[in-house]
Coordinates of N, CA, C and O and ligand atoms in Angstrom, one line a residue:
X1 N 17.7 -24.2 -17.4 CA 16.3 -24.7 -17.3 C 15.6 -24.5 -18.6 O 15.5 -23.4 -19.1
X2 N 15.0 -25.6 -19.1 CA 14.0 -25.8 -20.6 C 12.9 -24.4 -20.1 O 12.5 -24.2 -18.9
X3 N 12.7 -23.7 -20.9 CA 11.5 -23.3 -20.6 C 10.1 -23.3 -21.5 O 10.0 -23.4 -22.7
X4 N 8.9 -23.4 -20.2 CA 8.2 -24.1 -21.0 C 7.6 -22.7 -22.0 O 7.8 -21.5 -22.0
X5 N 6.6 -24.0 -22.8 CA 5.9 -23.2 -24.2 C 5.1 -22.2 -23.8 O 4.6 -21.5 -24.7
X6 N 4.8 -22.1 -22.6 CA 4.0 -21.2 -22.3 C 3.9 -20.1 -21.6 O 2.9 -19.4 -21.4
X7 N 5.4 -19.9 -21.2 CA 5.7 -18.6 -20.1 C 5.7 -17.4 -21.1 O 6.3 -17.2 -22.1
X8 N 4.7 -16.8 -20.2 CA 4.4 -15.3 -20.9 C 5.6 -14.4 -21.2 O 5.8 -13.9 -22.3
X9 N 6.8 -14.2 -20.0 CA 7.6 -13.7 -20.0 C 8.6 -14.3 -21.1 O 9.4 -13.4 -21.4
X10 N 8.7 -15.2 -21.6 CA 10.0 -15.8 -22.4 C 9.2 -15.4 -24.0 O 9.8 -15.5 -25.1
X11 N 7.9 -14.9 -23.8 CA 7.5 -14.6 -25.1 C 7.5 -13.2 -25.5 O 7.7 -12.7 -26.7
X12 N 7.0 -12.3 -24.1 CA 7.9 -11.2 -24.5 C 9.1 -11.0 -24.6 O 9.5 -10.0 -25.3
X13 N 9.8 -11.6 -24.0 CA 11.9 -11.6 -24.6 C 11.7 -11.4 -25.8 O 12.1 -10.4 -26.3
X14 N 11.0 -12.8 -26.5 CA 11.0 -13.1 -27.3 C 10.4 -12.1 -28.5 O 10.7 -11.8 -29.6
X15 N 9.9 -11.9 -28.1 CA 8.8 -10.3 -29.2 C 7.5 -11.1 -29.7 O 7.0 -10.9 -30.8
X16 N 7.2 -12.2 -28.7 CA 6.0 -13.1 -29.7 C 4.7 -12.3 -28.8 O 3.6 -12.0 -29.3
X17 N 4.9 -12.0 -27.5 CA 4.0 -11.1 -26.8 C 4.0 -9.6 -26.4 O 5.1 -9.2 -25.9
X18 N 3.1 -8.7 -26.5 CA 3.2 -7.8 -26.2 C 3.5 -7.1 -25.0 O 2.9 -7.4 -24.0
X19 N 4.3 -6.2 -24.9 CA 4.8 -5.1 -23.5 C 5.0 -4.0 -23.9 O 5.0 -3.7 -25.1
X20 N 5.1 -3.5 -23.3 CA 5.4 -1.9 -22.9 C 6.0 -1.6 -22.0 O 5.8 -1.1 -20.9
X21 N 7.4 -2.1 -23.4 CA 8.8 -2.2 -22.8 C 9.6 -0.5 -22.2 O 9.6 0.5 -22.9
X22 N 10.0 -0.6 -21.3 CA 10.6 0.9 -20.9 C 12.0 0.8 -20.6 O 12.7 1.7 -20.2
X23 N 12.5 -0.5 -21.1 CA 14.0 -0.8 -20.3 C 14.7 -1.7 -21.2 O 13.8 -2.3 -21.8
X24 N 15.9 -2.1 -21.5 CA 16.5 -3.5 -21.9 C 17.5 -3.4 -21.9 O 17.9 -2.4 -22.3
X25 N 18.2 -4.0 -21.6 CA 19.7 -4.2 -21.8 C 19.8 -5.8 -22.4 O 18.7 -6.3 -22.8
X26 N 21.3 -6.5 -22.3 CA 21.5 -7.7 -23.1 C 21.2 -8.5 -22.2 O 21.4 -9.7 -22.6
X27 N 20.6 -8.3 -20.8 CA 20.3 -10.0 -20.0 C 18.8 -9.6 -19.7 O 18.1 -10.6 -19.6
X28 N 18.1 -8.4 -19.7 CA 17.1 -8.4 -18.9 C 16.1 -7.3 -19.7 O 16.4 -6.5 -20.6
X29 N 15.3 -7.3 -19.3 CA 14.0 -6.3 -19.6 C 13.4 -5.8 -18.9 O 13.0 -6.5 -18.0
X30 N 13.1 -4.7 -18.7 CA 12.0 -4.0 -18.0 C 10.4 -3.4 -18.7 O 10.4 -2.5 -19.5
X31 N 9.3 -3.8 -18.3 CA 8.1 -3.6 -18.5 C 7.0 -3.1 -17.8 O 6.7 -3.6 -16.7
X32 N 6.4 -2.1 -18.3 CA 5.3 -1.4 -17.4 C 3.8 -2.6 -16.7 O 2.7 -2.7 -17.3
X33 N 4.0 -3.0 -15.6 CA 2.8 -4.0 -15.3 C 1.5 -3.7 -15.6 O 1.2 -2.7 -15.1
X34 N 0.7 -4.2 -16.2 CA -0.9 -4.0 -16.8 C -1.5 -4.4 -16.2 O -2.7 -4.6 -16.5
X35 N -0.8 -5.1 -14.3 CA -2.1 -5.0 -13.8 C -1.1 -4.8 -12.5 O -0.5 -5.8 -11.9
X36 N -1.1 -3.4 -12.1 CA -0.7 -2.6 -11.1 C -0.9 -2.4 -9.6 O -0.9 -1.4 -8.9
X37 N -1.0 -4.0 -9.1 CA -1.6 -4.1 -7.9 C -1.1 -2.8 -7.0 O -1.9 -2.0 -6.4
X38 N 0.0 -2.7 -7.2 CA 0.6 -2.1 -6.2 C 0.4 -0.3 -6.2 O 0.7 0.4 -5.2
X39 N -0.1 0.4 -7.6 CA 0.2 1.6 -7.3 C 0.7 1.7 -9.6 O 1.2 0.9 -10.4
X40 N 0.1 3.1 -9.6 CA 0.3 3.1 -11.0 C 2.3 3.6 -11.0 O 3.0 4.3 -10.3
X41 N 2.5 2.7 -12.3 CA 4.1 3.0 -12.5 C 4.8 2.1 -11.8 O 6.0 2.4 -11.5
X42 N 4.4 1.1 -11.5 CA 4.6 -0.4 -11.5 C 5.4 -1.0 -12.8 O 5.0 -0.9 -13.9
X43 N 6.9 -1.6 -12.6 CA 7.4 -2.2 -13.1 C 7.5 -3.6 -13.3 O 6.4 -3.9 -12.9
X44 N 8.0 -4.7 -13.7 CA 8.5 -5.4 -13.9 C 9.6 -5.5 -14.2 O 9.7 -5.0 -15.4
X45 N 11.0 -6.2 -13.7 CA 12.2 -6.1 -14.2 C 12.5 -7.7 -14.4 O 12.5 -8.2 -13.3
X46 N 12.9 -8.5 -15.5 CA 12.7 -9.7 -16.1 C 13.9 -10.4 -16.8 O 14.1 -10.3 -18.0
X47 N 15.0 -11.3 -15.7 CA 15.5 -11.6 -16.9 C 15.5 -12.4 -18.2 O 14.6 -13.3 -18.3
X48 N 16.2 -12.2 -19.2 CA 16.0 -12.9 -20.4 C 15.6 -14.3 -20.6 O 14.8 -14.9 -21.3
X49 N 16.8 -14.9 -19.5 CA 17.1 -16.2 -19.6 C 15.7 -16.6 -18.2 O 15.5 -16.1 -17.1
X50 N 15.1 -17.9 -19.0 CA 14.2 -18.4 -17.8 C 14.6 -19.3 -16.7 O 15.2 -20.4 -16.7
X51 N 14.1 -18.5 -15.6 CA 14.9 -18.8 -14.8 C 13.4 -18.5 -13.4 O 12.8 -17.4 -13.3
X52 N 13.3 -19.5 -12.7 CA 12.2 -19.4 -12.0 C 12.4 -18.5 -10.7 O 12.0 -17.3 -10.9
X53 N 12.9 -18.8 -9.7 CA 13.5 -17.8 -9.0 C 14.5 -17.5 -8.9 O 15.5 -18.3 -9.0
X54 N 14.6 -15.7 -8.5 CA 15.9 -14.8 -8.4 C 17.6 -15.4 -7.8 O 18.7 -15.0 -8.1
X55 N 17.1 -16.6 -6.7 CA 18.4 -17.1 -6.3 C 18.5 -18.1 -6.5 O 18.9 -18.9 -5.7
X56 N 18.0 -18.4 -7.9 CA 18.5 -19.4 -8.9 C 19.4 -19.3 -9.4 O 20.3 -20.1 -9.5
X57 N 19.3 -17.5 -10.0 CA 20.1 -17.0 -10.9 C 21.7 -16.6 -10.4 O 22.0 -15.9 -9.5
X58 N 22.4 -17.1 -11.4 CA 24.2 -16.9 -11.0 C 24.7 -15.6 -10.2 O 23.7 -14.9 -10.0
X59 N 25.7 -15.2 -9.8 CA 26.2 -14.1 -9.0 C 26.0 -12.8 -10.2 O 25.5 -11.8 -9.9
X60 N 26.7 -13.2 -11.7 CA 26.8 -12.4 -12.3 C 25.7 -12.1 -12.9 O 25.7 -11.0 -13.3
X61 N 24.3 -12.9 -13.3 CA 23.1 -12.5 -13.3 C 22.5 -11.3 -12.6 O 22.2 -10.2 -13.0
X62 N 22.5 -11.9 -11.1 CA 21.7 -11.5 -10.5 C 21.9 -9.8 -10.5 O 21.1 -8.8 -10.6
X63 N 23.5 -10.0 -10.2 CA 24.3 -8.3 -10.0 C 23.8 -7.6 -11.6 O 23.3 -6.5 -11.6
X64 N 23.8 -8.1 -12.3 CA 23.0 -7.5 -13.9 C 21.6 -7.1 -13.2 O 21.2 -5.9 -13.1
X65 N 20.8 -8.3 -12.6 CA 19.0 -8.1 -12.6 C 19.1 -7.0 -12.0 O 18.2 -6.1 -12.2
X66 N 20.4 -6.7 -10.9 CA 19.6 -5.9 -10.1 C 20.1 -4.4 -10.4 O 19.6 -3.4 -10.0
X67 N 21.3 -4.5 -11.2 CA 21.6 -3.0 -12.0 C 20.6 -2.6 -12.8 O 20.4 -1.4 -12.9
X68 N 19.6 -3.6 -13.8 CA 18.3 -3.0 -14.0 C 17.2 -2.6 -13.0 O 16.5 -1.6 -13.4
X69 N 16.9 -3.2 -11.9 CA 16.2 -2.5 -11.3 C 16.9 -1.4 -11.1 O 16.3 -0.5 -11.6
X70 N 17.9 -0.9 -10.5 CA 18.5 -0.4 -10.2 C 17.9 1.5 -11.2 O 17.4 2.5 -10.9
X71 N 18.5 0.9 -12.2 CA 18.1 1.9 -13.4 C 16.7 1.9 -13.7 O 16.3 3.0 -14.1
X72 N 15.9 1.1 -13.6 CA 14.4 1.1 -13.4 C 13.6 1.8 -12.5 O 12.4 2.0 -12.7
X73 N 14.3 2.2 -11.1 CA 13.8 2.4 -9.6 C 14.1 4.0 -9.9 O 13.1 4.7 -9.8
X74 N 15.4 4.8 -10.3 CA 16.0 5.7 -10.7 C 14.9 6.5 -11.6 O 14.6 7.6 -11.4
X75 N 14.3 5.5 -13.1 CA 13.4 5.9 -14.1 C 12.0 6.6 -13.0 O 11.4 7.7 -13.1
X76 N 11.7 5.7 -12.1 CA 10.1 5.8 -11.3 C 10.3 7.2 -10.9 O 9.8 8.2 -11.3
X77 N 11.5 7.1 -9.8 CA 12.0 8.6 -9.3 C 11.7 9.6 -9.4 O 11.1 10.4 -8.8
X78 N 12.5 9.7 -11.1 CA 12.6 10.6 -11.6 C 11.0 11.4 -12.3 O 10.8 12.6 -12.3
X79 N 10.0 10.4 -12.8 CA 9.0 10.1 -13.2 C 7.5 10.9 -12.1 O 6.7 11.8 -12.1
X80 N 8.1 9.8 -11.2 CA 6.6 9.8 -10.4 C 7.5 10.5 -8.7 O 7.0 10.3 -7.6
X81 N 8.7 11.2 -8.9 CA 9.0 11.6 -7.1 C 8.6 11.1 -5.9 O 8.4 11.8 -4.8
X82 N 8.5 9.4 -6.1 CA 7.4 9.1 -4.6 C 8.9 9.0 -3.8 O 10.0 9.1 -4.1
X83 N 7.9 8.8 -2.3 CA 8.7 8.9 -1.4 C 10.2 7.7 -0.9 O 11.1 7.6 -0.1
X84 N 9.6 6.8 -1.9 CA 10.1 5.7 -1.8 C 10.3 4.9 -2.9 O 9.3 5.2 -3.6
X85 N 11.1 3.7 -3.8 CA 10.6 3.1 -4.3 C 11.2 1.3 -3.9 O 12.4 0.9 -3.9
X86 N 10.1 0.8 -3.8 CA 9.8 -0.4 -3.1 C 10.2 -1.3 -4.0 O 10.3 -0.8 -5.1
X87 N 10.7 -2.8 -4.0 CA 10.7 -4.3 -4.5 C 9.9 -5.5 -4.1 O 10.2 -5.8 -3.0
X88 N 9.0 -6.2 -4.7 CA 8.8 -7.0 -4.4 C 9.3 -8.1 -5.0 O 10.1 -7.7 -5.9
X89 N 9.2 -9.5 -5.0 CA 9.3 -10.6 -6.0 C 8.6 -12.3 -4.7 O 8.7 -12.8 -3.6
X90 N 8.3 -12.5 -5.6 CA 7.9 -14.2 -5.0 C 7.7 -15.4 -6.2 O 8.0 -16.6 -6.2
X91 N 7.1 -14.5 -7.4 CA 7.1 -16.1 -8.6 C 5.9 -16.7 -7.9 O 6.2 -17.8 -7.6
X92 N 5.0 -16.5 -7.5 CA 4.0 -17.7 -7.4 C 3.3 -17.6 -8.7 O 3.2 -18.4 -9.6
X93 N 2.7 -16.1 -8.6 CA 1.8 -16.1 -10.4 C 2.4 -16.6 -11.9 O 1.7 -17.1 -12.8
X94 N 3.7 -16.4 -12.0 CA 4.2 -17.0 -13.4 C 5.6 -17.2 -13.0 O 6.3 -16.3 -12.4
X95 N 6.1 -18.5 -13.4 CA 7.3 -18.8 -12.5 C 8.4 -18.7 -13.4 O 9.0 -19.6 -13.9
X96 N 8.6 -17.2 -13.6 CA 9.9 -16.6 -14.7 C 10.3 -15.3 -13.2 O 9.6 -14.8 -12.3
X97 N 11.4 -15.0 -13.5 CA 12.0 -14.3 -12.2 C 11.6 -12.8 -12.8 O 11.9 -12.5 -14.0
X98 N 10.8 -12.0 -11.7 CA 10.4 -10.7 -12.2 C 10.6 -9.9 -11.1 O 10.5 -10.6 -10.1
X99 N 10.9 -9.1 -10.9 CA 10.6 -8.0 -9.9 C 10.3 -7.1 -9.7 O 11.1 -6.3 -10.3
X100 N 9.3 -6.5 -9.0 CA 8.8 -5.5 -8.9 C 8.7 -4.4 -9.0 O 9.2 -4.2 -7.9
X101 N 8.5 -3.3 -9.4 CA 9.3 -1.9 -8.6 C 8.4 -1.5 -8.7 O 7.6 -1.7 -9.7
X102 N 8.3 -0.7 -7.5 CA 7.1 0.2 -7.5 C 6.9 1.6 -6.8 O 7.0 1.6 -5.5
X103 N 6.7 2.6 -7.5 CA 6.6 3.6 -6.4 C 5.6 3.9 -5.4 O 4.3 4.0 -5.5
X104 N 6.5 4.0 -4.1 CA 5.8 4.1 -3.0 C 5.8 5.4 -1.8 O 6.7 6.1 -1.2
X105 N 4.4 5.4 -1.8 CA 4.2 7.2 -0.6 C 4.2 6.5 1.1 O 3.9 5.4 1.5
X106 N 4.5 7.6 1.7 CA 4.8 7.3 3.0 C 3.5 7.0 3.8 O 3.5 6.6 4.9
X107 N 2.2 7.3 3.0 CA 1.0 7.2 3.7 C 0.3 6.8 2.3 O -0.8 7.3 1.9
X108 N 0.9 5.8 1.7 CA -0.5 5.1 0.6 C -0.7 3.3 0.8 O 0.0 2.5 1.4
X109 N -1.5 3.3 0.4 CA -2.4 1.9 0.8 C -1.5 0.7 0.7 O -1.7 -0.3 1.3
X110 N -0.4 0.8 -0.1 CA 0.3 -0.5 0.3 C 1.3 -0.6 1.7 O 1.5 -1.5 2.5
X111 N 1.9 0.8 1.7 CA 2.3 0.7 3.1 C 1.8 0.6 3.8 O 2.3 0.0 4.8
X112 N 0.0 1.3 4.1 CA -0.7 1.7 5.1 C -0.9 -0.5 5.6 O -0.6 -1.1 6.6
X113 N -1.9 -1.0 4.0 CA -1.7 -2.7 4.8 C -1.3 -3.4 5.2 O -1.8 -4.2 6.0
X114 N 0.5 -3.2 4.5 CA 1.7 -3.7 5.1 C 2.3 -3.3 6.5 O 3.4 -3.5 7.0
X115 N 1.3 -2.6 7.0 CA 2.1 -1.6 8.1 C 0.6 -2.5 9.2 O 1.0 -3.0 10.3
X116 N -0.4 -2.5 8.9 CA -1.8 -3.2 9.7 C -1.5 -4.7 9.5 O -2.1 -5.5 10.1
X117 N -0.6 -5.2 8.6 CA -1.1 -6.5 8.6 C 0.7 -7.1 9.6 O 0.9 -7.9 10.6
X118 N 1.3 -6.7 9.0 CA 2.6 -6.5 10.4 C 1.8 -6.6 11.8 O 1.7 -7.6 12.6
X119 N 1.3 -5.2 12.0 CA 0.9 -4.8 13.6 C -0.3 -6.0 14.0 O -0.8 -6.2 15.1
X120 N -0.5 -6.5 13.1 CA -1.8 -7.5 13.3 C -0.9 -9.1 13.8 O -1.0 -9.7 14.8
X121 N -0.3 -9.3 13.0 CA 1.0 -10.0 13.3 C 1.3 -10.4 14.5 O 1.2 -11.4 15.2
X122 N 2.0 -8.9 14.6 CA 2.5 -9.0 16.3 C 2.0 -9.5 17.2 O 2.5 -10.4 18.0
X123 N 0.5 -9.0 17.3 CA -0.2 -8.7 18.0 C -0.6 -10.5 17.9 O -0.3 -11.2 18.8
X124 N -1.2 -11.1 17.0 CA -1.0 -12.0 17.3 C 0.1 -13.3 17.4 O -0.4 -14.4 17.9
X125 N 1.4 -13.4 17.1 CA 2.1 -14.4 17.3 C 2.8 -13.5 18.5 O 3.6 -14.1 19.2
X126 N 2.7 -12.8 18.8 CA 3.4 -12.2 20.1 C 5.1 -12.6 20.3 O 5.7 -13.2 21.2
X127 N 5.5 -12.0 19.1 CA 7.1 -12.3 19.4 C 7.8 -11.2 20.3 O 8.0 -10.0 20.1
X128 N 8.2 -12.0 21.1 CA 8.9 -11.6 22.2 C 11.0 -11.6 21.2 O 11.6 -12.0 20.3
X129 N 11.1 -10.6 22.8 CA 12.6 -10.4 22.1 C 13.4 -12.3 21.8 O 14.1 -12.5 20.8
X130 N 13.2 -13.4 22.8 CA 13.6 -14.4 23.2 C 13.3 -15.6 21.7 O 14.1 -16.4 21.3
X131 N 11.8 -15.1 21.1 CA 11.4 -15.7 19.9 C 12.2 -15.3 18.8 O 12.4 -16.1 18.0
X132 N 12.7 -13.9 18.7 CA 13.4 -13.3 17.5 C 15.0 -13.8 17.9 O 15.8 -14.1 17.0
X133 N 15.3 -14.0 19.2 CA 16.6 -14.5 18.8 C 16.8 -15.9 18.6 O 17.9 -16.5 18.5
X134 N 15.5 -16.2 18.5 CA 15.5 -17.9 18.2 C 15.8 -17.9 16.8 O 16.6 -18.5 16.2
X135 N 14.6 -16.7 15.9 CA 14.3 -17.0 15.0 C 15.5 -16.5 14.0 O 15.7 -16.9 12.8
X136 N 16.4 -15.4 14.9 CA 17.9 -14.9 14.2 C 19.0 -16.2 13.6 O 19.7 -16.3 12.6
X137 N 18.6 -17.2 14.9 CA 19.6 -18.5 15.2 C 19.3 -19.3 14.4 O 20.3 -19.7 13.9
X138 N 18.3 -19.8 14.1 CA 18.0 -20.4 12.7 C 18.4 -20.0 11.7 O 18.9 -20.8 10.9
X139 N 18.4 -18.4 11.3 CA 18.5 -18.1 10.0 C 19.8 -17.9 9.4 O 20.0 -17.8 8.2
X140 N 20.7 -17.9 10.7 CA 21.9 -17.4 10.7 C 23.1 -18.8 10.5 O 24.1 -19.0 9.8
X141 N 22.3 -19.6 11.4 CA 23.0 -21.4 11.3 C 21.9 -22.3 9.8 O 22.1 -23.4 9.4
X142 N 21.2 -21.4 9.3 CA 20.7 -22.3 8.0 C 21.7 -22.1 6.9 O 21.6 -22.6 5.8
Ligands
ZN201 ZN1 10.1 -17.8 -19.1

């Protein structure tokens, strides 16, 4: 895929933008996020090649992306000891494949919303055991 002139991520590959880079190997990069929704020590893990989303990218990409997280999630660990360390990814804000990492505590605000906005969830679409095996059967025959 052409990528365009303007993806931020293909310009830090490139060294035309600035990061604060903590990671690299020959397919991918890792960078400290500068705007840390999730919790300070927030990563980004980025491959080289532009590529919009993650299950775009080939078998042997991906198994690379995800040995840098991998080694990225290990860095947080070691770093910041949280209880956990989390992934996110979706590509809506910049459509270069990134992923997240982030360290996460067993009682801090990203779990605590994701944990109220779940229970809120339930509570409203009221999935019954009957709906989840509907929704198993779909996902299993897509
Ligand atoms: Zn790009």
């Amino acid at each position: 895929m052409a990528k365009p002139a303007e993806c931020v991520f293909c310009k830090i590959v490139e060294g035309k933008a600035e990061a604060r880079k903590i990671y690299e190997d020959e397919s991918n990069i890792a960078i400290l996020d500068v705007n840390p929704r999730f919790g300070e020590g927030q990563c980004l893990v980025i491959p080289k090649k532009h590529v919009e989303q993650f299950y775009e990218l080939d078998d042997e990409d991906l198994f690379k992306l995800f040995k840098a997280v991998k080694t990225v999630a290990l860095k947080i660990k070691k770093v910041y000891n949280p209880d956990f360390v989390a992934l996110f990814s979706r590509g809506m804000g910049i459509p270069h494949v990134h992923i997240f990492v982030v360290p996460s505590y067993r009682h801090d605000v990203f779990i605590t919303s994701y944990m109220l906005l779940t229970l809120q969830r339930r509570f409203d679409s009221g999935i019954k055991p009957e709906k989840l095996d509907k929704i198993a059967e779909k996902l299993r025959n897509a």
